[in-house]
XYZ file of C-alpha atoms in Angstrom:
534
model
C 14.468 21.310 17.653
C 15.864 24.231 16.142
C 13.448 25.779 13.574
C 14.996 25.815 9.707
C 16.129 28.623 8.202
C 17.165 30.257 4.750
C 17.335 27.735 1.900
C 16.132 24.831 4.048
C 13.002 26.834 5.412
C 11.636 27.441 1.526
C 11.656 24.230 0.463
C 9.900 22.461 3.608
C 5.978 21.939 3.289
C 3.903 22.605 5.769
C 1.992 20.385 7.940
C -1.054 18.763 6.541
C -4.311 18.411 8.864
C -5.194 14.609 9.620
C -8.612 14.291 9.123
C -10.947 13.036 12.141
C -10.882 9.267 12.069
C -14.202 7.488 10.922
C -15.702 5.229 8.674
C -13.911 7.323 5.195
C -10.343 6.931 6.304
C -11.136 2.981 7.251
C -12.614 2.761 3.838
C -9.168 4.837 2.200
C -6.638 2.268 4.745
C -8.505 -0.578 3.692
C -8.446 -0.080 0.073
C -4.498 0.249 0.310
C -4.179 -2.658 1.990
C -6.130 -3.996 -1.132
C -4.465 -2.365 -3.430
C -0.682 -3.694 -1.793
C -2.510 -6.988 -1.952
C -2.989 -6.841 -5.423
C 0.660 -6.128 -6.583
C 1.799 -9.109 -4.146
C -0.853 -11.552 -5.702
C 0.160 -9.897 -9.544
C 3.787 -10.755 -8.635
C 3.753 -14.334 -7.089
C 1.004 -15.439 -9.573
C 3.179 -14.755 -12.524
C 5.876 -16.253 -10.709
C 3.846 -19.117 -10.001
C 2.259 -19.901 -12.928
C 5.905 -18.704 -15.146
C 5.725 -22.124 -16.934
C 2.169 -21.694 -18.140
C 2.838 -18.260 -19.438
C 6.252 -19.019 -21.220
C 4.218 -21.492 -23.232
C 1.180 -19.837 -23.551
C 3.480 -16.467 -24.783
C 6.460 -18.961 -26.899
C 8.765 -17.921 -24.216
C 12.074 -19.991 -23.756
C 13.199 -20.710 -20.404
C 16.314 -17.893 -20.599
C 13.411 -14.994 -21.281
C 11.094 -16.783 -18.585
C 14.110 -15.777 -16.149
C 13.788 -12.173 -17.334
C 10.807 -12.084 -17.272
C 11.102 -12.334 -13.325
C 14.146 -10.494 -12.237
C 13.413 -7.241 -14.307
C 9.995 -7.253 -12.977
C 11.686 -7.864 -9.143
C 14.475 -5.545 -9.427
C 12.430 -2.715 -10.346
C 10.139 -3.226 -7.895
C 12.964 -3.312 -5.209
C 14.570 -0.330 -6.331
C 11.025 1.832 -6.217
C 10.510 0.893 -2.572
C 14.071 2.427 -1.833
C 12.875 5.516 -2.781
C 9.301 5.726 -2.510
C 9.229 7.789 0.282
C 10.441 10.891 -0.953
C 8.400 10.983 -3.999
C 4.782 10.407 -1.558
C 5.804 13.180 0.289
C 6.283 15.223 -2.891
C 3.100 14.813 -5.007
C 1.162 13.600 -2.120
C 0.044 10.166 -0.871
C -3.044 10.839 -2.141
C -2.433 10.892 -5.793
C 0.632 9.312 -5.735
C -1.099 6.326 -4.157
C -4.068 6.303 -7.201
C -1.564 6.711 -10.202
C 0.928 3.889 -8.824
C -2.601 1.580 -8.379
C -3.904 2.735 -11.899
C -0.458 2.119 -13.693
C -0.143 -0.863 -11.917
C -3.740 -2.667 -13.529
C -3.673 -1.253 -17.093
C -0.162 -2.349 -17.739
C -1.667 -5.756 -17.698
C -4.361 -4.977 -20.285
C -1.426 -5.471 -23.330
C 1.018 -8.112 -21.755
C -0.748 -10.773 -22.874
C -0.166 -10.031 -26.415
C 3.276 -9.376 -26.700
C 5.432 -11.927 -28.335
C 8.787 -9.740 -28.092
C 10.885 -9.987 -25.116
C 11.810 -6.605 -25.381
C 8.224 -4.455 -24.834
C 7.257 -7.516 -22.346
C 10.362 -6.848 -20.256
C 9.561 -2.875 -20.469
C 6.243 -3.087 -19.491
C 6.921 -5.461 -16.507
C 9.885 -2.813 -15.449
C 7.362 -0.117 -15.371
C 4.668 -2.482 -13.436
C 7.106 -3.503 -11.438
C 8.554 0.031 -10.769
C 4.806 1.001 -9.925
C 4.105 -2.121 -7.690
C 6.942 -1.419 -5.553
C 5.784 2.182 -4.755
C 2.749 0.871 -2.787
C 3.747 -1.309 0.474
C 5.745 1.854 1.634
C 2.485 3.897 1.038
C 0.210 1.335 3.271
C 3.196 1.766 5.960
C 3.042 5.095 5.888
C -0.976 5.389 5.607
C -1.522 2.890 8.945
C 0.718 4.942 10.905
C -0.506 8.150 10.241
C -3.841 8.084 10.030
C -5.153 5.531 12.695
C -5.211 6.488 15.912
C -2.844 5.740 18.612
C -4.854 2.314 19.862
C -5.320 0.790 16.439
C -1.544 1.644 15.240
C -0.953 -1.684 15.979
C -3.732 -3.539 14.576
C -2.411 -1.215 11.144
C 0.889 -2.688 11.387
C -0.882 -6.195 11.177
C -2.760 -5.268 8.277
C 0.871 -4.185 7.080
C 2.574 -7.792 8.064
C -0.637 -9.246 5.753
C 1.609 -8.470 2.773
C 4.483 -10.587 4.093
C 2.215 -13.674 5.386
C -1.393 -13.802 3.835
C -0.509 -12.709 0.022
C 2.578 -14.927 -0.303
C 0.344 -17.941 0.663
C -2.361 -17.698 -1.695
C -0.077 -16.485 -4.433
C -0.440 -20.434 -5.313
C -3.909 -21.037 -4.965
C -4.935 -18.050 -6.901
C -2.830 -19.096 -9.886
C -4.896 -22.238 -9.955
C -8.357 -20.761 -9.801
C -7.005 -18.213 -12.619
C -5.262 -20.868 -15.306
C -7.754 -23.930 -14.589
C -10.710 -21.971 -14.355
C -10.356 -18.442 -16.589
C -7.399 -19.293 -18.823
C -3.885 -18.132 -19.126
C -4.756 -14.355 -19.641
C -6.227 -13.470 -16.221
C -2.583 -14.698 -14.617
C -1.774 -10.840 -15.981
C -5.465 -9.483 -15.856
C -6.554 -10.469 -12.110
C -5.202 -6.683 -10.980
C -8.127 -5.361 -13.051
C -11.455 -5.949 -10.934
C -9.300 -5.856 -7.715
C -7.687 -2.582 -8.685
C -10.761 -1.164 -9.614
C -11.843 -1.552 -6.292
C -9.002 -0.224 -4.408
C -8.918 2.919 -6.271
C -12.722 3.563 -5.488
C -11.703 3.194 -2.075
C -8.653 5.191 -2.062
C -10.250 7.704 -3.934
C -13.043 7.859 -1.437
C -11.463 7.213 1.672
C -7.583 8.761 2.265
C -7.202 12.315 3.122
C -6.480 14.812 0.062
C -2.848 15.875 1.094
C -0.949 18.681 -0.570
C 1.246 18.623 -3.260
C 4.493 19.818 -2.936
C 6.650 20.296 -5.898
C 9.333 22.890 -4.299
C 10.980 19.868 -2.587
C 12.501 19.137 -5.963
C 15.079 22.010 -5.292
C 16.294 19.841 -2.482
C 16.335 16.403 -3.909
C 18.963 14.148 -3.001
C 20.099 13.224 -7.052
C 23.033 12.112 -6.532
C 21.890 9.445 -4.200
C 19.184 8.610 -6.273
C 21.388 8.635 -9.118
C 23.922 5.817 -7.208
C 21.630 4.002 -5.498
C 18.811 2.750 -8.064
C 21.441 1.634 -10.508
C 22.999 0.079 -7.806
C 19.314 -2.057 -6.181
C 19.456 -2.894 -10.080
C 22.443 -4.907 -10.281
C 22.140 -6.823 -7.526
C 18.673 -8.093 -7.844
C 19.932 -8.631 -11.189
C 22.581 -10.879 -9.838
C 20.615 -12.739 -7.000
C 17.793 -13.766 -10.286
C 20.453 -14.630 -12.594
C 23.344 -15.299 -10.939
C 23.247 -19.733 -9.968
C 21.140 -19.722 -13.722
C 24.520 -18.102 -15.457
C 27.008 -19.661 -12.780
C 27.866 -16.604 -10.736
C 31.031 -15.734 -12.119
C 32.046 -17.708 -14.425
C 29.817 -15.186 -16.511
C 30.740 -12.019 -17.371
C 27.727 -10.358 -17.076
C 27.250 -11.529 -13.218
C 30.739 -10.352 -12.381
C 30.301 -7.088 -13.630
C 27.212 -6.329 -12.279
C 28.490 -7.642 -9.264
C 31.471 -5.598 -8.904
C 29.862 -2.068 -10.294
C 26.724 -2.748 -8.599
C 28.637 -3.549 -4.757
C 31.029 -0.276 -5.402
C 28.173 2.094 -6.215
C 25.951 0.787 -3.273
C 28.568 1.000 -1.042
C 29.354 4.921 -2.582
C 25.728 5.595 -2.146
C 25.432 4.198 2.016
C 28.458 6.747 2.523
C 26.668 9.048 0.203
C 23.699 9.076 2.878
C 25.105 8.634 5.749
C 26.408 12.104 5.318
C 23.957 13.652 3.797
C 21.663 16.078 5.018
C 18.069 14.802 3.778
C 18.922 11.176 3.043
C 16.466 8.477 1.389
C 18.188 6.278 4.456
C 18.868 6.971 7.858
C 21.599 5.068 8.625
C 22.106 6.065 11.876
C 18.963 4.301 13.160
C 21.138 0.775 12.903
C 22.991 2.631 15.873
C 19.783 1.303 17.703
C 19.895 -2.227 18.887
C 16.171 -2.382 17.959
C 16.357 -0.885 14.872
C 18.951 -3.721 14.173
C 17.601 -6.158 15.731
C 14.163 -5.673 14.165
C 15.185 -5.619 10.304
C 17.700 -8.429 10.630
C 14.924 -10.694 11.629
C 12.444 -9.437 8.883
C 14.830 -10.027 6.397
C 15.417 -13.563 8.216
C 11.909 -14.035 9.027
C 10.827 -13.223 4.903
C 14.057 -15.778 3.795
C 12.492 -18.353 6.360
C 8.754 -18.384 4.929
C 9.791 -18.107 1.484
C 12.857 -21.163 1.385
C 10.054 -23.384 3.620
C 7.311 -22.465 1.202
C 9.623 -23.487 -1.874
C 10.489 -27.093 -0.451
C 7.136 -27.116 -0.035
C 6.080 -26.534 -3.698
C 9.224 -28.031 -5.462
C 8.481 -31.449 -3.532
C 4.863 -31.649 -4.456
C 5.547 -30.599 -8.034
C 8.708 -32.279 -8.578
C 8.331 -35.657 -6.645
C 4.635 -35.887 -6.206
C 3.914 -34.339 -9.914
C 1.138 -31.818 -8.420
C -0.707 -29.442 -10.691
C -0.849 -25.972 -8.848
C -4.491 -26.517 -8.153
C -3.397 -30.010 -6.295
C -0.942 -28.263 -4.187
C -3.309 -25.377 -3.624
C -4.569 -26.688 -0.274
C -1.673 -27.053 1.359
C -0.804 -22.576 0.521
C -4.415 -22.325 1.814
C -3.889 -24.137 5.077
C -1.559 -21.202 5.842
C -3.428 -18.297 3.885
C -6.789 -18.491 5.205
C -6.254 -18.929 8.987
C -4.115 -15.182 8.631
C -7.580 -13.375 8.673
C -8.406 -14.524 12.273
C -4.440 -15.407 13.337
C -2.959 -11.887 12.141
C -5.828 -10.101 14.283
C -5.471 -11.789 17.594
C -1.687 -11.779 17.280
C -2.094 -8.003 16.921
C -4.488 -7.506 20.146
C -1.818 -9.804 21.906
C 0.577 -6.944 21.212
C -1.617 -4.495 21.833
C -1.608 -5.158 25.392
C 1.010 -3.053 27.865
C 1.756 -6.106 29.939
C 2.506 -8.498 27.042
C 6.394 -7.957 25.757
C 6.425 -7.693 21.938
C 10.001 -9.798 22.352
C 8.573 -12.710 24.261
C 5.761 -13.412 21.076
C 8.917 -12.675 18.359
C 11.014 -15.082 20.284
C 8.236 -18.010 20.443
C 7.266 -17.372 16.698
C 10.628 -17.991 15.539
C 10.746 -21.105 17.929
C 7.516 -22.302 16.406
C 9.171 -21.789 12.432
C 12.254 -23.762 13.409
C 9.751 -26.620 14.827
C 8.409 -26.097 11.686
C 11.425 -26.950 10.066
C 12.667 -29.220 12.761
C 9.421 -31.800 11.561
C 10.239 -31.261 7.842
C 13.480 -33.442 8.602
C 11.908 -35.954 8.319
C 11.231 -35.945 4.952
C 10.773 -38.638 2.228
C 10.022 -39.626 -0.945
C 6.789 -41.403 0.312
C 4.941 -37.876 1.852
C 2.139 -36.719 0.432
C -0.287 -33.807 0.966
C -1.388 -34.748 4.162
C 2.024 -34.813 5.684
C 2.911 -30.843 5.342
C -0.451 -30.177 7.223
C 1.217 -30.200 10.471
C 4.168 -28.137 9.430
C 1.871 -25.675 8.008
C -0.138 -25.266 10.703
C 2.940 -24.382 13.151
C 3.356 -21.808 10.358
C -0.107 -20.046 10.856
C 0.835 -18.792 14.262
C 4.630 -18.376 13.730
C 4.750 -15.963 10.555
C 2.504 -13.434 12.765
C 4.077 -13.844 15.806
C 7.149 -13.278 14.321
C 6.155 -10.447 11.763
C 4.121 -7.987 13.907
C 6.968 -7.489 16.856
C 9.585 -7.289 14.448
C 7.953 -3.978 12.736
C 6.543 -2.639 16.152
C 10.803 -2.364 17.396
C 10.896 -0.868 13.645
C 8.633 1.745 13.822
C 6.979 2.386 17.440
C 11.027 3.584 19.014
C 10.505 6.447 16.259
C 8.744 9.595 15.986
C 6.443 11.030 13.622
C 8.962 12.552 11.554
C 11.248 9.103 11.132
C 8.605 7.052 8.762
C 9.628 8.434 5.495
C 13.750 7.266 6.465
C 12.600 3.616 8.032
C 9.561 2.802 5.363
C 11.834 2.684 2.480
C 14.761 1.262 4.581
C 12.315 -1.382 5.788
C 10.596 -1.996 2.617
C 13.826 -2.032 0.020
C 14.929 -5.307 2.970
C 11.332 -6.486 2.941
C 12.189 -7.123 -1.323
C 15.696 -7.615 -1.145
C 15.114 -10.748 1.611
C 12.774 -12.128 -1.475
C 15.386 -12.299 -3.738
C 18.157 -13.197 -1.308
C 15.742 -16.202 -0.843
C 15.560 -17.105 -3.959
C 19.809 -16.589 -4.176
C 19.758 -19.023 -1.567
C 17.641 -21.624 -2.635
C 18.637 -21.729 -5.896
C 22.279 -22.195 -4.401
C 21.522 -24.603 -1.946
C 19.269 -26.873 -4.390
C 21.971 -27.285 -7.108
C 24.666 -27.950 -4.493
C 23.360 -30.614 -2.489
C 21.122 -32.153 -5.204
C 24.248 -32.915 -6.719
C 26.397 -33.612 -4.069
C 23.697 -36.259 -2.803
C 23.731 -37.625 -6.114
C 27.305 -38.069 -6.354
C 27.409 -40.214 -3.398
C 24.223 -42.284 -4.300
C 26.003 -43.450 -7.673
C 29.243 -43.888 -5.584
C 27.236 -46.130 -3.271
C 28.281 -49.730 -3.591
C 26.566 -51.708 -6.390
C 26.020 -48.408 -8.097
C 29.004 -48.033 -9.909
C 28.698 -50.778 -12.509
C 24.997 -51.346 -13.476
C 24.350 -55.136 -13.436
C 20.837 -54.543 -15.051
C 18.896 -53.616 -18.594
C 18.368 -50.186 -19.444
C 14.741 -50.064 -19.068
C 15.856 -50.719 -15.052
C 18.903 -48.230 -15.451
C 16.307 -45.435 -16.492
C 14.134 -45.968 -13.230
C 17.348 -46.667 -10.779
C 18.619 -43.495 -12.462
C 14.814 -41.593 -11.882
C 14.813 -43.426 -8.477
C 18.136 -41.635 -7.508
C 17.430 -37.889 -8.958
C 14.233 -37.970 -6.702
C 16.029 -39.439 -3.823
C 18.827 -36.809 -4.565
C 16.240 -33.973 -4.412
C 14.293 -35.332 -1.295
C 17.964 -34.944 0.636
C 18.598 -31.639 -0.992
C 15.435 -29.971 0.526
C 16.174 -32.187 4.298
C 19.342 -29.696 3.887
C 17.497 -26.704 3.399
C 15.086 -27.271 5.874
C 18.165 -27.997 8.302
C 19.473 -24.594 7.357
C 15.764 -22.519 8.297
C 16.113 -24.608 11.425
C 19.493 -22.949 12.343
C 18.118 -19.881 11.062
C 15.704 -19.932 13.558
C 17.524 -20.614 16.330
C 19.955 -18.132 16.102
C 17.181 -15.276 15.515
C 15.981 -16.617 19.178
C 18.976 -16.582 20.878
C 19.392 -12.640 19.571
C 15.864 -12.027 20.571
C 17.139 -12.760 23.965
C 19.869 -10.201 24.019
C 19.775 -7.625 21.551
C 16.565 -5.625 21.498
C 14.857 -3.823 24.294
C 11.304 -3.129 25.066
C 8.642 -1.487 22.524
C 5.336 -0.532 24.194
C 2.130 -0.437 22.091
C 1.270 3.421 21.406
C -0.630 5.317 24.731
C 0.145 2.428 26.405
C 3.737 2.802 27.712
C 5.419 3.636 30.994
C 5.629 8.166 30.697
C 8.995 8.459 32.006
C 10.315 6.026 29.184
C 12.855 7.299 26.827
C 13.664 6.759 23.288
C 15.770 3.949 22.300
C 16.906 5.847 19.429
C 20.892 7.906 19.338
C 19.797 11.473 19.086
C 21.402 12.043 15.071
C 23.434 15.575 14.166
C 21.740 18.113 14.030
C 22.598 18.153 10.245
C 21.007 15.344 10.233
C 17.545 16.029 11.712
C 14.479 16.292 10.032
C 11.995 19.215 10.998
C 9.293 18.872 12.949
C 7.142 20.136 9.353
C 7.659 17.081 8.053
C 6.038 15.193 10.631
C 2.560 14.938 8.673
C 3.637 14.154 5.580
């Protein structure tokens, strides 16, 4: 590649030395992965346990909603552009002050009473919880070596399958057994940690300020606004009736034109956040479509889950808590062995994506069947198709992200792949919000239009239970359609496995007269070689 010269040549760092690999830059890996852990379990235990905090804080149910989205939209919009800002003050430190912000802005949350500094301070610890997945994709692909890059890449796809499932659990343990508090103040002990071990453990990289003279503001200035509004709108939008409210129609309108201004903005631009040429790649395209599918999947089947047991059954969290754990736990061993299953050169990355989605949709496929009579029991087979389909689907999908790329691609893909990784979260809730609403009352339209039902022969003691009797039936038929939808979902996702992506091989192990599956982007467009280590 052609070396850089004149203004482009002063603001590039230099390379950074990767440190041999040993027992310090485990320790520094590991403690990201804790630390990535941590913001997952501080944002779906809040989530979890919303109801308990809104009364515990006098919340209403509007500023509950808030509560959520500002926290979620932040966080989206900081893994956009994470990237940039690593490379600029180092992973290093920029990995300790995002983990440090990210515990003491729970010390004072508990003792606000005004929406206003509560949504403030969970904008900032949102903003600082979003900078760290990128950072663990980065750190497992730089500093492990080339036979473990994979095994790093299942630590990565922990985030997306072990910390979503024992978001629910852990908000038991927390509000039954500690109180209400330690739903904020659970990032303390377990950020401590981390930071020891990032301290300790991940290489000391250098800072490098002059990059500021080449920062891409104007596409930093279009595109956060832009993640803003429409998290904004997929949180608030079924609440406020899409629009039918002002607010969602503006936000939708200014928020679609500036995103759209800001992927023209980097598709021509010469250091973009995004490379947007990489969807030119079939795996590329392949591979992000069916995280973002993959992420919708787990999260719509883990909500029927969780609104049937709490809304039919009546479960406490800590009653439903076993059924998150059937899936949670069995990640420590699954995620592992999927991994070494990839690691191998004569097993095809495509053929374990393909059966993992299979095994969701059968997933889904058995939660047809669903009634007002199941209990626990019955979502232990479901769940236990999902312990070895969320892996199998997760780890191929980021090897065709990241192992078709070269060193100097990470910083482009990790905030490309982690802004979808957040924005499938919220498109899942979008959805299931949508879907809920609709069909619950479309089902209980035609239940009351059912014969018999029009004209209520009875008292209106038995009116009150026919009428209970029908809202549950309503909502039993309302999560069959959901569950109908993941199942076509799925299905799809494994007919384009079939046909759209080619062949990844794990690192060192693949064929040497292989080529890239990547288009070769304009020269305008490349990225030095320099850049490669940081």
């Amino acid at each position: 590649m052609t070396a850089p010269t004149g203004q482009d040549a002063k603001i590039l760092p230099s390379p950074a030395a990767i440190p041999p690999f040993g027992l310090r830059t485990i320790t520094g890996c590991l403690g990201m992965l804790l630390a990535v852990h941590v913001a997952g379990f501080n944002e779906h235990v809040t989530e979890l346990g919303l109801s308990d905090l809104r009364g515990a804080m006098h919340l209403g149910h509007d500023e509950g909603t808030w509560f959520v989205s500002v926290y979620e939209a932040f966080n989206i919009a900081a893994m956009a552009f994470t990237p940039w800002f690593y490379m600029t003050f180092s992973i290093y430190r920029f990995a300790l002050f995002m983990t440090a912000a990210l515990a003491l802005l729970s010390l004072p949350l508990p003792f606000m009473t005004d929406m206003v500094p509560i949504g403030i301070l969970r904008a900032v610890q949102g903003l600082s919880a979003g900078c760290l997945p990128p950072i663990l994709m980065t750190v497992m692909l730089k500093y492990l070596p080339p036979p473990l890059k994979v095994f790093g890449i299942g630590g990565y796809a922990m985030s997306a399958t072990f910390g979503p499932n024992l978001g629910m659990p852990f908000e038991a343990l927390l509000f039954e057994r500690f109180g209400w508090h330690w739903l904020y103040w659970e990032v303390l002990p377990l950020g401590a940690v981390a930071l020891v071990m990032i301290a300790w453990g991940l290489p000391q990289d250098p800072v490098q300020l002059s990059r500021f003279r080449g920062f891409n503001w104007r596409g930093f200035l279009i595109g956060a606004p832009s993640i803003l509004c429409i998290v904004t709108v997929l949180y608030q939008g079924d609440r406020l009736d899409w629009f039918r409210s002002p607010l969602i129609t503006h936000l939708t309108f200014w928020g679609g034109a500036l995103f759209l201004g800001f992927l023209i903005h980097e598709w021509h631009h010469h250091s973009p956040f995004f490379r947007l040429q990489y969807w030119k790649s079939r795996n590329i395209t392949m591979s992000l479509l069916a995280l973002v599918a993959v992420l919708i999947v787990c999260a719509l089947m883990n909500e029927v889950t969780t609104t049937f047991l709490e809304e039919i059954k009546g479960y406490r969290p800590i009653q439903a808590a076993p059924v998150a754990l059937t899936v949670a736990l069995p990640q420590l061993v699954v995620l592992p062995l999927v991994a070494a299953l990839c690691n191998m050169r004569r097993v095809d990355c495509r053929w374990v994506l393909g059966i993992g989605m299979a095994l969701l949709g059968l997933s889904a496929w058995l939660g047809l069947n669903l009634t007002s009579e199941w209990v626990r029991d019955n979502f232990y087979l479901i769940q236990a198709l999902q312990i070895f389909g969320q892996p199998m689907v997760v780890i191929p999908v980021l090897m065709l992200a990241t192992l078709a790329l070269g060193p100097s691609d990470g910083p482009f893909i990790s905030g490309m792949v982690n802004m979808l990784k957040g924005m499938a979260n919220a498109l899942a809730f979008a959805l299931f919000s949508i879907l809920l609403r609709r069909r619950e009352q479309y089902h209980s339209t035609m239940l009351l239009d059912h014969p018999g039902m029009a004209h209520d022969p009875y008292g209106a003691e038995m009116a009150g239970r026919l009428h209970e009797m029908l809202s549950a039936q309503a909502l039993v038929l309302a999560l069959v359609d959901i569950l109908l939808v993941v199942a076509v979902i799925c299905a799809v996702f494994v007919v384009l496995t079939a046909i759209l992506p080619g062949r990844v091989y794990p690192p060192g192990k693949a064929p040497a007269d292989r080529a890239s599956s990547l288009p070769a982007p304009p020269l305008a467009q490349s990225v030095p070689s320099s850049l490669a280590a940081q």
